[in-house]
mmCIF file of C-alpha atoms in Angstrom:
data_model
loop_
_atom_site.group_PDB
_atom_site.id
_atom_site.type_symbol
_atom_site.label_atom_id
_atom_site.label_comp_id
_atom_site.label_asym_id
_atom_site.label_seq_id
_atom_site.Cartn_x
_atom_site.Cartn_y
_atom_site.Cartn_z
ATOM 1 C CA GLN S 1 0.000 0.000 0.000
ATOM 2 C CA GLN S 2 1.546 3.253 -1.143
ATOM 3 C CA GLN S 3 0.896 5.858 1.512
ATOM 4 C CA VAL S 4 2.207 8.833 -0.464
ATOM 5 C CA LYS S 5 1.399 9.136 -4.164
ATOM 6 C CA GLN S 6 3.446 11.555 -6.225
ATOM 7 C CA SER S 7 2.854 12.937 -9.712
ATOM 8 C CA PRO S 8 3.969 13.473 -12.363
ATOM 9 C CA GLN S 9 6.709 10.900 -12.737
ATOM 10 C CA SER S 10 8.663 13.284 -14.960
ATOM 11 C CA LEU S 11 8.370 16.935 -15.855
ATOM 12 C CA ILE S 12 9.965 19.189 -18.447
ATOM 13 C CA VAL S 13 9.790 22.932 -17.868
ATOM 14 C CA GLN S 14 11.189 25.870 -19.770
ATOM 15 C CA LYS S 15 13.732 28.035 -18.011
ATOM 16 C CA GLY S 16 11.896 30.764 -16.117
ATOM 17 C CA GLY S 17 8.691 28.739 -15.891
ATOM 18 C CA ILE S 18 6.891 27.291 -12.891
ATOM 19 C CA SER S 19 7.421 23.656 -11.949
ATOM 20 C CA ILE S 20 4.582 22.023 -10.039
ATOM 21 C CA ILE S 21 4.796 18.605 -8.382
ATOM 22 C CA ASN S 22 1.877 17.089 -6.527
ATOM 23 C CA CYS S 23 1.542 14.587 -3.717
ATOM 24 C CA ALA S 24 -1.435 12.944 -2.061
ATOM 25 C CA TYR S 25 -1.385 11.048 1.211
ATOM 26 C CA GLU S 26 -3.742 8.587 2.841
ATOM 27 C CA ASN S 27 -2.863 8.611 6.521
ATOM 28 C CA THR S 28 -4.599 11.524 8.232
ATOM 29 C CA ALA S 29 -2.217 11.107 11.159
ATOM 30 C CA PHE S 30 0.708 12.453 9.116
ATOM 31 C CA ASP S 31 1.799 15.791 10.510
ATOM 32 C CA TYR S 32 5.074 16.631 8.791
ATOM 33 C CA PHE S 33 5.565 16.928 5.040
ATOM 34 C CA PRO S 34 9.077 17.559 3.696
ATOM 35 C CA TRP S 35 10.317 17.796 0.141
ATOM 36 C CA TYR S 36 13.732 16.448 -0.789
ATOM 37 C CA GLN S 37 15.877 17.213 -3.835
ATOM 38 C CA GLN S 38 18.245 14.571 -5.168
ATOM 39 C CA PHE S 39 20.949 14.964 -7.797
ATOM 40 C CA PRO S 40 22.465 11.916 -9.544
ATOM 41 C CA GLY S 41 24.969 10.143 -7.322
ATOM 42 C CA LYS S 42 23.959 12.147 -4.270
ATOM 43 C CA GLY S 43 21.710 11.562 -1.313
ATOM 44 C CA PRO S 44 18.398 13.404 -0.895
ATOM 45 C CA ALA S 45 18.751 16.918 0.490
ATOM 46 C CA LEU S 46 15.989 18.582 2.493
ATOM 47 C CA LEU S 47 14.515 21.417 0.481
ATOM 48 C CA ILE S 48 11.508 22.685 2.403
ATOM 49 C CA ALA S 49 8.946 21.243 4.819
ATOM 50 C CA ILE S 50 5.485 22.086 6.123
ATOM 51 C CA ARG S 51 3.185 21.111 8.953
ATOM 52 C CA PRO S 52 -0.599 20.909 8.437
ATOM 53 C CA ASP S 53 -1.413 23.914 10.598
ATOM 54 C CA VAL S 54 -0.452 26.214 7.706
ATOM 55 C CA SER S 55 -1.649 26.201 4.110
ATOM 56 C CA GLU S 56 1.462 27.575 2.474
ATOM 57 C CA LYS S 57 5.170 27.973 3.146
ATOM 58 C CA LYS S 58 7.605 29.851 0.969
ATOM 59 C CA GLU S 59 11.397 29.776 0.959
ATOM 60 C CA GLY S 60 12.977 31.688 -1.876
ATOM 61 C CA ARG S 61 11.741 30.259 -5.175
ATOM 62 C CA PHE S 62 10.242 27.186 -3.488
ATOM 63 C CA THR S 63 6.687 27.100 -2.134
ATOM 64 C CA ILE S 64 4.693 24.293 -0.544
ATOM 65 C CA SER S 65 0.916 24.503 -0.803
ATOM 66 C CA PHE S 66 -1.004 22.284 1.601
ATOM 67 C CA ASN S 67 -4.664 21.241 1.415
ATOM 68 C CA LYS S 68 -5.536 19.313 4.550
ATOM 69 C CA SER S 69 -9.125 18.494 3.581
ATOM 70 C CA ALA S 70 -8.039 17.056 0.240
ATOM 71 C CA LYS S 71 -4.990 15.363 1.812
ATOM 72 C CA GLN S 72 -2.792 16.875 -0.867
ATOM 73 C CA PHE S 73 0.310 19.024 -0.956
ATOM 74 C CA SER S 74 2.393 20.386 -3.776
ATOM 75 C CA LEU S 75 5.774 21.919 -4.487
ATOM 76 C CA HIS S 76 6.004 24.963 -6.719
ATOM 77 C CA ILE S 77 9.353 26.063 -8.096
ATOM 78 C CA MET S 78 9.138 29.599 -9.431
ATOM 79 C CA ASP S 79 11.489 30.913 -12.121
ATOM 80 C CA SER S 80 12.802 27.387 -12.712
ATOM 81 C CA GLN S 81 16.482 27.174 -13.632
ATOM 82 C CA PRO S 82 18.557 24.454 -15.332
ATOM 83 C CA GLY S 83 20.305 23.951 -11.983
ATOM 84 C CA ASP S 84 16.954 22.846 -10.541
ATOM 85 C CA SER S 85 17.045 19.775 -12.784
ATOM 86 C CA ALA S 86 16.947 16.900 -10.299
ATOM 87 C CA THR S 87 14.615 14.311 -8.824
ATOM 88 C CA TYR S 88 12.208 15.620 -6.202
ATOM 89 C CA PHE S 89 10.633 13.471 -3.503
ATOM 90 C CA CYS S 90 7.739 14.330 -1.248
ATOM 91 C CA ALA S 91 7.530 12.559 2.087
ATOM 92 C CA ALA S 92 5.337 12.348 5.152
ATOM 93 C CA ARG S 93 5.671 11.297 8.776
ATOM 94 C CA PRO S 94 3.188 10.453 11.527
ATOM 95 C CA PRO S 95 3.095 12.439 14.766
ATOM 96 C CA SER S 96 5.792 12.319 17.427
ATOM 97 C CA GLY S 97 8.497 11.635 14.871
ATOM 98 C CA ASN S 98 9.002 8.186 16.263
ATOM 99 C CA THR S 99 8.485 6.587 12.920
ATOM 100 C CA PRO S 100 10.481 7.141 9.768
ATOM 101 C CA LEU S 101 9.599 9.083 6.664
ATOM 102 C CA VAL S 102 7.381 7.603 3.966
ATOM 103 C CA PHE S 103 8.501 8.777 0.536
ATOM 104 C CA GLY S 104 6.748 9.221 -2.782
ATOM 105 C CA LYS S 105 8.271 7.635 -5.869
ATOM 106 C CA GLY S 106 9.836 10.852 -7.078
ATOM 107 C CA THR S 107 9.523 13.291 -9.967
ATOM 108 C CA ARG S 108 12.365 13.809 -12.386
ATOM 109 C CA LEU S 109 12.445 17.488 -13.315
ATOM 110 C CA SER S 110 14.278 18.752 -16.372
ATOM 111 C CA VAL S 111 14.523 22.498 -16.873
ATOM 112 C CA ILE S 112 15.493 23.355 -20.429
ATOM 113 C CA ALA S 113 16.851 26.639 -21.704
ATOM 114 C CA ASP K 1 32.745 18.198 6.045
ATOM 115 C CA THR K 2 30.233 17.815 8.836
ATOM 116 C CA GLY K 3 27.550 15.963 6.896
ATOM 117 C CA VAL K 4 26.564 12.305 7.042
ATOM 118 C CA SER K 5 29.390 10.181 5.686
ATOM 119 C CA GLN K 6 28.972 6.737 4.134
ATOM 120 C CA ASP K 7 31.608 4.229 3.144
ATOM 121 C CA PRO K 8 32.187 2.746 0.665
ATOM 122 C CA ARG K 9 30.439 4.789 -2.012
ATOM 123 C CA HIS K 10 30.293 1.827 -4.356
ATOM 124 C CA LYS K 11 30.461 -1.904 -3.725
ATOM 125 C CA ILE K 12 30.471 -4.622 -6.356
ATOM 126 C CA THR K 13 30.287 -8.183 -5.150
ATOM 127 C CA LYS K 14 29.318 -11.647 -6.287
ATOM 128 C CA ARG K 15 26.041 -13.203 -5.295
ATOM 129 C CA GLY K 16 26.354 -15.072 -2.031
ATOM 130 C CA GLN K 17 29.056 -12.877 -0.550
ATOM 131 C CA ASN K 18 28.673 -10.824 2.613
ATOM 132 C CA VAL K 19 28.995 -7.036 2.547
ATOM 133 C CA THR K 20 29.195 -4.397 5.255
ATOM 134 C CA PHE K 21 28.544 -0.676 4.954
ATOM 135 C CA ARG K 22 29.432 2.070 7.395
ATOM 136 C CA CYS K 23 27.630 5.300 8.240
ATOM 137 C CA ASP K 24 29.028 8.168 10.288
ATOM 138 C CA PRO K 25 26.183 10.503 11.265
ATOM 139 C CA ILE K 26 26.425 14.198 11.924
ATOM 140 C CA SER K 27 28.111 14.731 15.277
ATOM 141 C CA GLU K 28 25.730 14.579 18.257
ATOM 142 C CA HIS K 29 22.806 13.369 16.168
ATOM 143 C CA ASN K 30 21.034 10.795 18.311
ATOM 144 C CA ARG K 31 18.865 9.317 15.612
ATOM 145 C CA LEU K 32 20.296 7.259 12.763
ATOM 146 C CA TYR K 33 18.248 5.760 9.932
ATOM 147 C CA TRP K 34 18.942 3.286 7.154
ATOM 148 C CA TYR K 35 16.960 3.417 3.917
ATOM 149 C CA ARG K 36 17.173 1.513 0.655
ATOM 150 C CA GLN K 37 16.552 3.155 -2.716
ATOM 151 C CA THR K 38 16.124 1.312 -5.984
ATOM 152 C CA LEU K 39 16.106 2.887 -9.423
ATOM 153 C CA GLY K 40 13.091 5.084 -10.010
ATOM 154 C CA GLN K 41 11.836 4.769 -6.443
ATOM 155 C CA GLY K 42 11.922 6.839 -3.318
ATOM 156 C CA PRO K 43 13.897 5.742 -0.279
ATOM 157 C CA GLU K 44 12.320 2.900 1.707
ATOM 158 C CA PHE K 45 12.866 2.617 5.430
ATOM 159 C CA LEU K 46 14.924 -0.298 6.735
ATOM 160 C CA THR K 47 15.721 0.428 10.390
ATOM 161 C CA TYR K 48 16.612 3.163 12.837
ATOM 162 C CA PHE K 49 18.498 3.766 16.062
ATOM 163 C CA GLN K 50 18.112 6.076 18.997
ATOM 164 C CA ASN K 51 21.683 6.249 20.257
ATOM 165 C CA GLU K 52 22.764 2.568 20.411
ATOM 166 C CA ALA K 53 19.251 1.140 20.654
ATOM 167 C CA GLN K 54 17.661 -0.252 17.491
ATOM 168 C CA LEU K 55 14.056 0.883 17.833
ATOM 169 C CA GLU K 56 12.345 -0.326 14.696
ATOM 170 C CA LYS K 57 12.958 -2.664 11.788
ATOM 171 C CA SER K 58 11.022 -2.752 8.543
ATOM 172 C CA ARG K 59 9.713 -6.033 7.193
ATOM 173 C CA LEU K 60 12.011 -5.256 4.253
ATOM 174 C CA LEU K 61 14.873 -6.121 6.588
ATOM 175 C CA SER K 62 15.140 -9.878 6.140
ATOM 176 C CA ASP K 63 17.145 -12.157 8.417
ATOM 177 C CA ARG K 64 20.120 -11.678 6.111
ATOM 178 C CA PHE K 65 20.329 -8.033 7.126
ATOM 179 C CA SER K 66 21.731 -6.818 10.417
ATOM 180 C CA ALA K 67 22.511 -3.332 11.645
ATOM 181 C CA GLU K 68 24.444 -2.129 14.651
ATOM 182 C CA ARG K 69 25.329 1.125 16.321
ATOM 183 C CA PRO K 70 27.524 -0.130 19.153
ATOM 184 C CA LYS K 71 28.593 3.132 20.760
ATOM 185 C CA GLY K 72 25.778 5.328 19.613
ATOM 186 C CA SER K 73 27.963 7.006 17.021
ATOM 187 C CA PHE K 74 28.710 5.268 13.698
ATOM 188 C CA SER K 75 26.539 2.427 12.409
ATOM 189 C CA THR K 76 27.137 -0.598 10.213
ATOM 190 C CA LEU K 77 24.715 -2.439 7.946
ATOM 191 C CA GLU K 78 25.657 -5.990 7.000
ATOM 192 C CA ILE K 79 24.028 -8.094 4.319
ATOM 193 C CA GLN K 80 24.812 -11.798 4.395
ATOM 194 C CA ARG K 81 24.552 -14.145 1.415
ATOM 195 C CA THR K 82 23.756 -11.317 -0.971
ATOM 196 C CA GLU K 83 21.129 -11.837 -3.661
ATOM 197 C CA GLN K 84 20.496 -10.071 -6.975
ATOM 198 C CA GLY K 85 17.545 -8.252 -5.428
ATOM 199 C CA ASP K 86 19.833 -6.596 -2.906
ATOM 200 C CA SER K 87 21.262 -4.363 -5.625
ATOM 201 C CA ALA K 88 20.291 -0.847 -4.585
ATOM 202 C CA MET K 89 21.505 2.389 -3.063
ATOM 203 C CA TYR K 90 21.726 2.143 0.717
ATOM 204 C CA LEU K 91 21.196 5.514 2.342
ATOM 205 C CA CYS K 92 21.935 6.586 5.876
ATOM 206 C CA ALA K 93 20.320 9.608 7.524
ATOM 207 C CA SER K 94 20.607 11.224 10.929
ATOM 208 C CA SER K 95 18.661 13.736 12.981
ATOM 209 C CA PRO K 96 19.434 15.421 16.277
ATOM 210 C CA GLU K 97 16.229 14.550 18.116
ATOM 211 C CA VAL K 98 12.794 13.052 17.635
ATOM 212 C CA GLY K 99 10.826 15.045 15.096
ATOM 213 C CA GLN K 100 13.807 16.930 13.705
ATOM 214 C CA PRO K 101 14.671 16.934 9.976
ATOM 215 C CA GLN K 102 16.669 14.005 8.656
ATOM 216 C CA HIS K 103 19.913 14.677 6.821
ATOM 217 C CA PHE K 104 21.040 12.083 4.308
ATOM 218 C CA GLY K 105 24.443 10.858 3.256
ATOM 219 C CA ASP K 106 25.300 10.195 -0.384
ATOM 220 C CA GLY K 107 24.720 6.481 -0.003
ATOM 221 C CA THR K 108 26.482 3.243 -0.840
ATOM 222 C CA ARG K 109 25.586 1.802 -4.220
ATOM 223 C CA LEU K 110 25.612 -2.004 -4.099
ATOM 224 C CA SER K 111 25.822 -4.030 -7.286
ATOM 225 C CA ILE K 112 25.464 -7.813 -7.157
ATOM 226 C CA LEU K 113 27.041 -9.724 -10.039
#
Protein backbone atom coordinates (compact mmCIF):
# COMPACT_ATOMS: atom_id res chain seq x y z
CA GLN A 1 0.00 0.00 0.00
CA GLN A 2 1.55 3.25 -1.14
CA GLN A 3 0.90 5.86 1.51
CA VAL A 4 2.21 8.83 -0.46
CA LYS A 5 1.40 9.14 -4.16
CA GLN A 6 3.45 11.55 -6.22
CA SER A 7 2.85 12.94 -9.71
CA PRO A 8 3.97 13.47 -12.36
CA GLN A 9 6.71 10.90 -12.74
CA SER A 10 8.66 13.28 -14.96
CA LEU A 11 8.37 16.93 -15.85
CA ILE A 12 9.97 19.19 -18.45
CA VAL A 13 9.79 22.93 -17.87
CA GLN A 14 11.19 25.87 -19.77
CA LYS A 15 13.73 28.03 -18.01
CA GLY A 16 11.90 30.76 -16.12
CA GLY A 17 8.69 28.74 -15.89
CA ILE A 18 6.89 27.29 -12.89
CA SER A 19 7.42 23.66 -11.95
CA ILE A 20 4.58 22.02 -10.04
CA ILE A 21 4.80 18.60 -8.38
CA ASN A 22 1.88 17.09 -6.53
CA CYS A 23 1.54 14.59 -3.72
CA ALA A 24 -1.43 12.94 -2.06
CA TYR A 25 -1.38 11.05 1.21
CA GLU A 26 -3.74 8.59 2.84
CA ASN A 27 -2.86 8.61 6.52
CA THR A 28 -4.60 11.52 8.23
CA ALA A 29 -2.22 11.11 11.16
CA PHE A 30 0.71 12.45 9.12
CA ASP A 31 1.80 15.79 10.51
CA TYR A 32 5.07 16.63 8.79
CA PHE A 33 5.56 16.93 5.04
CA PRO A 34 9.08 17.56 3.70
CA TRP A 35 10.32 17.80 0.14
CA TYR A 36 13.73 16.45 -0.79
CA GLN A 37 15.88 17.21 -3.83
CA GLN A 38 18.24 14.57 -5.17
CA PHE A 39 20.95 14.96 -7.80
CA PRO A 40 22.46 11.92 -9.54
CA GLY A 41 24.97 10.14 -7.32
CA LYS A 42 23.96 12.15 -4.27
CA GLY A 43 21.71 11.56 -1.31
CA PRO A 44 18.40 13.40 -0.90
CA ALA A 45 18.75 16.92 0.49
CA LEU A 46 15.99 18.58 2.49
CA LEU A 47 14.52 21.42 0.48
CA ILE A 48 11.51 22.68 2.40
CA ALA A 49 8.95 21.24 4.82
CA ILE A 50 5.48 22.09 6.12
CA ARG A 51 3.18 21.11 8.95
CA PRO A 52 -0.60 20.91 8.44
CA ASP A 53 -1.41 23.91 10.60
CA VAL A 54 -0.45 26.21 7.71
CA SER A 55 -1.65 26.20 4.11
CA GLU A 56 1.46 27.58 2.47
CA LYS A 57 5.17 27.97 3.15
CA LYS A 58 7.61 29.85 0.97
CA GLU A 59 11.40 29.78 0.96
CA GLY A 60 12.98 31.69 -1.88
CA ARG A 61 11.74 30.26 -5.17
CA PHE A 62 10.24 27.19 -3.49
CA THR A 63 6.69 27.10 -2.13
CA ILE A 64 4.69 24.29 -0.54
CA SER A 65 0.92 24.50 -0.80
CA PHE A 66 -1.00 22.28 1.60
CA ASN A 67 -4.66 21.24 1.41
CA LYS A 68 -5.54 19.31 4.55
CA SER A 69 -9.13 18.49 3.58
CA ALA A 70 -8.04 17.06 0.24
CA LYS A 71 -4.99 15.36 1.81
CA GLN A 72 -2.79 16.87 -0.87
CA PHE A 73 0.31 19.02 -0.96
CA SER A 74 2.39 20.39 -3.78
CA LEU A 75 5.77 21.92 -4.49
CA HIS A 76 6.00 24.96 -6.72
CA ILE A 77 9.35 26.06 -8.10
CA MET A 78 9.14 29.60 -9.43
CA ASP A 79 11.49 30.91 -12.12
CA SER A 80 12.80 27.39 -12.71
CA GLN A 81 16.48 27.17 -13.63
CA PRO A 82 18.56 24.45 -15.33
CA GLY A 83 20.30 23.95 -11.98
CA ASP A 84 16.95 22.85 -10.54
CA SER A 85 17.05 19.77 -12.78
CA ALA A 86 16.95 16.90 -10.30
CA THR A 87 14.62 14.31 -8.82
CA TYR A 88 12.21 15.62 -6.20
CA PHE A 89 10.63 13.47 -3.50
CA CYS A 90 7.74 14.33 -1.25
CA ALA A 91 7.53 12.56 2.09
CA ALA A 92 5.34 12.35 5.15
CA ARG A 93 5.67 11.30 8.78
CA PRO A 94 3.19 10.45 11.53
CA PRO A 95 3.09 12.44 14.77
CA SER A 96 5.79 12.32 17.43
CA GLY A 97 8.50 11.63 14.87
CA ASN A 98 9.00 8.19 16.26
CA THR A 99 8.48 6.59 12.92
CA PRO A 100 10.48 7.14 9.77
CA LEU A 101 9.60 9.08 6.66
CA VAL A 102 7.38 7.60 3.97
CA PHE A 103 8.50 8.78 0.54
CA GLY A 104 6.75 9.22 -2.78
CA LYS A 105 8.27 7.64 -5.87
CA GLY A 106 9.84 10.85 -7.08
CA THR A 107 9.52 13.29 -9.97
CA ARG A 108 12.37 13.81 -12.39
CA LEU A 109 12.44 17.49 -13.31
CA SER A 110 14.28 18.75 -16.37
CA VAL A 111 14.52 22.50 -16.87
CA ILE A 112 15.49 23.36 -20.43
CA ALA A 113 16.85 26.64 -21.70
CA ASP B 1 32.74 18.20 6.04
CA THR B 2 30.23 17.81 8.84
CA GLY B 3 27.55 15.96 6.90
CA VAL B 4 26.56 12.30 7.04
CA SER B 5 29.39 10.18 5.69
CA GLN B 6 28.97 6.74 4.13
CA ASP B 7 31.61 4.23 3.14
CA PRO B 8 32.19 2.75 0.67
CA ARG B 9 30.44 4.79 -2.01
CA HIS B 10 30.29 1.83 -4.36
CA LYS B 11 30.46 -1.90 -3.72
CA ILE B 12 30.47 -4.62 -6.36
CA THR B 13 30.29 -8.18 -5.15
CA LYS B 14 29.32 -11.65 -6.29
CA ARG B 15 26.04 -13.20 -5.29
CA GLY B 16 26.35 -15.07 -2.03
CA GLN B 17 29.06 -12.88 -0.55
CA ASN B 18 28.67 -10.82 2.61
CA VAL B 19 28.99 -7.04 2.55
CA THR B 20 29.19 -4.40 5.25
CA PHE B 21 28.54 -0.68 4.95
CA ARG B 22 29.43 2.07 7.39
CA CYS B 23 27.63 5.30 8.24
CA ASP B 24 29.03 8.17 10.29
CA PRO B 25 26.18 10.50 11.26
CA ILE B 26 26.42 14.20 11.92
CA SER B 27 28.11 14.73 15.28
CA GLU B 28 25.73 14.58 18.26
CA HIS B 29 22.81 13.37 16.17
CA ASN B 30 21.03 10.80 18.31
CA ARG B 31 18.87 9.32 15.61
CA LEU B 32 20.30 7.26 12.76
CA TYR B 33 18.25 5.76 9.93
CA TRP B 34 18.94 3.29 7.15
CA TYR B 35 16.96 3.42 3.92
CA ARG B 36 17.17 1.51 0.65
CA GLN B 37 16.55 3.16 -2.72
CA THR B 38 16.12 1.31 -5.98
CA LEU B 39 16.11 2.89 -9.42
CA GLY B 40 13.09 5.08 -10.01
CA GLN B 41 11.84 4.77 -6.44
CA GLY B 42 11.92 6.84 -3.32
CA PRO B 43 13.90 5.74 -0.28
CA GLU B 44 12.32 2.90 1.71
CA PHE B 45 12.87 2.62 5.43
CA LEU B 46 14.92 -0.30 6.73
CA THR B 47 15.72 0.43 10.39
CA TYR B 48 16.61 3.16 12.84
CA PHE B 49 18.50 3.77 16.06
CA GLN B 50 18.11 6.08 19.00
CA ASN B 51 21.68 6.25 20.26
CA GLU B 52 22.76 2.57 20.41
CA ALA B 53 19.25 1.14 20.65
CA GLN B 54 17.66 -0.25 17.49
CA LEU B 55 14.06 0.88 17.83
CA GLU B 56 12.34 -0.33 14.70
CA LYS B 57 12.96 -2.66 11.79
CA SER B 58 11.02 -2.75 8.54
CA ARG B 59 9.71 -6.03 7.19
CA LEU B 60 12.01 -5.26 4.25
CA LEU B 61 14.87 -6.12 6.59
CA SER B 62 15.14 -9.88 6.14
CA ASP B 63 17.14 -12.16 8.42
CA ARG B 64 20.12 -11.68 6.11
CA PHE B 65 20.33 -8.03 7.13
CA SER B 66 21.73 -6.82 10.42
CA ALA B 67 22.51 -3.33 11.64
CA GLU B 68 24.44 -2.13 14.65
CA ARG B 69 25.33 1.12 16.32
CA PRO B 70 27.52 -0.13 19.15
CA LYS B 71 28.59 3.13 20.76
CA GLY B 72 25.78 5.33 19.61
CA SER B 73 27.96 7.01 17.02
CA PHE B 74 28.71 5.27 13.70
CA SER B 75 26.54 2.43 12.41
CA THR B 76 27.14 -0.60 10.21
CA LEU B 77 24.71 -2.44 7.95
CA GLU B 78 25.66 -5.99 7.00
CA ILE B 79 24.03 -8.09 4.32
CA GLN B 80 24.81 -11.80 4.40
CA ARG B 81 24.55 -14.15 1.42
CA THR B 82 23.76 -11.32 -0.97
CA GLU B 83 21.13 -11.84 -3.66
CA GLN B 84 20.50 -10.07 -6.98
CA GLY B 85 17.54 -8.25 -5.43
CA ASP B 86 19.83 -6.60 -2.91
CA SER B 87 21.26 -4.36 -5.62
CA ALA B 88 20.29 -0.85 -4.59
CA MET B 89 21.51 2.39 -3.06
CA TYR B 90 21.73 2.14 0.72
CA LEU B 91 21.20 5.51 2.34
CA CYS B 92 21.94 6.59 5.88
CA ALA B 93 20.32 9.61 7.52
CA SER B 94 20.61 11.22 10.93
CA SER B 95 18.66 13.74 12.98
CA PRO B 96 19.43 15.42 16.28
CA GLU B 97 16.23 14.55 18.12
CA VAL B 98 12.79 13.05 17.63
CA GLY B 99 10.83 15.05 15.10
CA GLN B 100 13.81 16.93 13.71
CA PRO B 101 14.67 16.93 9.98
CA GLN B 102 16.67 14.00 8.66
CA HIS B 103 19.91 14.68 6.82
CA PHE B 104 21.04 12.08 4.31
CA GLY B 105 24.44 10.86 3.26
CA ASP B 106 25.30 10.20 -0.38
CA GLY B 107 24.72 6.48 0.00
CA THR B 108 26.48 3.24 -0.84
CA ARG B 109 25.59 1.80 -4.22
CA LEU B 110 25.61 -2.00 -4.10
CA SER B 111 25.82 -4.03 -7.29
CA ILE B 112 25.46 -7.81 -7.16
CA LEU B 113 27.04 -9.72 -10.04
